[in-house]
Each structure stands twice: as structure tokens, then as C-alpha cells.
Amino acid sequence: MFFALFAAIFESSLASILAVDYGSDWIKASSMKPDVPFDVLLNKDSKRKIQSSVAWKDERLFGSDAANIVSTISYNFLPLV
């Protein structure tokens, strides 16, 4: 019985954690894995912060892609989501 409890506790300590910070202007994400230092995740532009905005054109756009298109389709843009 003790061995099963110990194995369950040890196995659960090898899990990874994803942390997401939803701010009003920016979103940040980080991950923590066993035996790996704290890591801040990067977006496709290799930046640590993602702008908190959404826009629709032919497809749904997020972050800096949505902020760049606001001048052409301001009616389909949601800043500070």
C-alpha cells in the first residue's frame, strides 16, 4: 500500500505546468518542466509578449497581426480582449 502511494506521488511530480498571464494589454505564457529551468514561451515573431487583441478578416487574427490590420477593418477589431 505504501509503495503504491509513493509511486503515485512521485509520478505526479514529473508533470509539466503551463502558466498563462491574461493581462488587459498583453498576454504572456511560460512553462515549467522537471529538470528544466523556468521558460517564457515565445510567439511566432520570437517575442515574449503577445498583444491582447482579436480581429476578423477572411480568418481570425490574434496579437500583432490583429493590431496591424486595425486601420483597414476597424469595425471587426477587438482591442484589450
mmCIF file of C-alpha atoms in Angstrom:
data_model
loop_
_atom_site.group_PDB
_atom_site.id
_atom_site.type_symbol
_atom_site.label_atom_id
_atom_site.label_comp_id
_atom_site.label_asym_id
_atom_site.label_seq_id
_atom_site.Cartn_x
_atom_site.Cartn_y
_atom_site.Cartn_z
ATOM 1 C CA MET A 1 0.000 0.000 0.000
ATOM 2 C CA PHE A 2 2.764 2.433 0.931
ATOM 3 C CA PHE A 3 4.625 1.708 -2.309
ATOM 4 C CA ALA A 4 1.523 2.465 -4.426
ATOM 5 C CA LEU A 5 1.016 5.778 -2.633
ATOM 6 C CA PHE A 6 4.694 6.703 -3.038
ATOM 7 C CA ALA A 7 4.624 5.799 -6.747
ATOM 8 C CA ALA A 8 1.514 7.926 -7.304
ATOM 9 C CA ILE A 9 3.074 10.951 -5.593
ATOM 10 C CA PHE A 10 6.377 10.543 -7.458
ATOM 11 C CA GLU A 11 4.673 10.146 -10.823
ATOM 12 C CA SER A 12 2.575 13.290 -10.357
ATOM 13 C CA SER A 13 5.682 15.333 -9.560
ATOM 14 C CA LEU A 14 7.020 14.723 -13.087
ATOM 15 C CA ALA A 15 4.235 16.746 -14.713
ATOM 16 C CA SER A 16 4.707 19.924 -16.738
ATOM 17 C CA ILE A 17 2.940 23.186 -15.914
ATOM 18 C CA LEU A 18 1.738 25.842 -18.363
ATOM 19 C CA ALA A 19 1.116 29.292 -16.872
ATOM 20 C CA VAL A 20 -0.770 31.972 -18.812
ATOM 21 C CA ASP A 21 -0.970 35.620 -17.724
ATOM 22 C CA TYR A 22 -4.001 37.285 -19.325
ATOM 23 C CA GLY A 23 -3.406 40.991 -18.893
ATOM 24 C CA SER A 24 -5.573 43.765 -20.279
ATOM 25 C CA ASP A 25 -2.924 44.835 -22.833
ATOM 26 C CA TRP A 26 -0.578 41.862 -23.137
ATOM 27 C CA ILE A 27 -0.626 38.064 -22.766
ATOM 28 C CA LYS A 28 2.405 36.098 -21.563
ATOM 29 C CA ALA A 29 2.851 32.337 -21.265
ATOM 30 C CA SER A 30 5.501 30.243 -19.563
ATOM 31 C CA SER A 31 6.183 26.584 -18.935
ATOM 32 C CA MET A 32 7.870 24.675 -16.163
ATOM 33 C CA LYS A 33 9.103 21.119 -16.652
ATOM 34 C CA PRO A 34 11.022 18.805 -14.350
ATOM 35 C CA ASP A 35 14.804 19.284 -14.601
ATOM 36 C CA VAL A 36 14.370 22.254 -16.985
ATOM 37 C CA PRO A 37 14.596 25.889 -15.853
ATOM 38 C CA PHE A 38 11.609 28.240 -15.960
ATOM 39 C CA ASP A 39 10.924 29.088 -19.630
ATOM 40 C CA VAL A 40 8.929 32.009 -21.067
ATOM 41 C CA LEU A 41 7.269 30.925 -24.319
ATOM 42 C CA LEU A 42 7.822 32.937 -27.490
ATOM 43 C CA ASN A 43 5.297 33.730 -30.206
ATOM 44 C CA LYS A 44 5.918 33.282 -33.938
ATOM 45 C CA ASP A 45 7.762 36.647 -34.043
ATOM 46 C CA SER A 46 10.133 35.484 -31.244
ATOM 47 C CA LYS A 47 8.658 37.936 -28.760
ATOM 48 C CA ARG A 48 7.709 37.210 -25.156
ATOM 49 C CA LYS A 49 4.588 39.412 -25.035
ATOM 50 C CA ILE A 50 1.537 38.937 -27.251
ATOM 51 C CA GLN A 51 -0.769 41.891 -27.751
ATOM 52 C CA SER A 52 -4.229 41.183 -26.372
ATOM 53 C CA SER A 53 -6.389 41.837 -29.441
ATOM 54 C CA VAL A 54 -8.528 39.932 -31.943
ATOM 55 C CA ALA A 55 -9.639 40.850 -35.479
ATOM 56 C CA TRP A 56 -11.597 39.151 -38.243
ATOM 57 C CA LYS A 57 -10.945 39.483 -41.963
ATOM 58 C CA ASP A 58 -11.085 36.279 -44.003
ATOM 59 C CA GLU A 59 -9.830 34.469 -40.919
ATOM 60 C CA ARG A 60 -9.429 35.148 -37.209
ATOM 61 C CA LEU A 61 -6.276 37.127 -36.339
ATOM 62 C CA PHE A 62 -4.609 37.426 -32.935
ATOM 63 C CA GLY A 63 -1.984 39.657 -31.332
ATOM 64 C CA SER A 64 0.207 41.827 -33.518
ATOM 65 C CA ASP A 65 -1.444 40.521 -36.707
ATOM 66 C CA ALA A 66 -4.777 41.867 -35.458
ATOM 67 C CA ALA A 67 -3.264 45.180 -34.341
ATOM 68 C CA ASN A 68 -1.616 45.707 -37.744
ATOM 69 C CA ILE A 69 -4.894 45.359 -39.623
ATOM 70 C CA VAL A 70 -6.956 47.719 -37.429
ATOM 71 C CA SER A 71 -6.594 50.682 -39.839
ATOM 72 C CA THR A 72 -8.350 48.814 -42.651
ATOM 73 C CA ILE A 73 -11.093 46.948 -40.769
ATOM 74 C CA SER A 74 -11.692 48.796 -37.513
ATOM 75 C CA TYR A 75 -15.282 47.502 -37.280
ATOM 76 C CA ASN A 76 -14.011 43.895 -36.893
ATOM 77 C CA PHE A 77 -11.351 44.630 -34.266
ATOM 78 C CA LEU A 78 -11.500 43.993 -30.513
ATOM 79 C CA PRO A 79 -8.611 45.575 -28.585
ATOM 80 C CA LEU A 80 -7.817 44.717 -24.973
ATOM 81 C CA VAL A 81 -9.657 41.382 -25.042
#
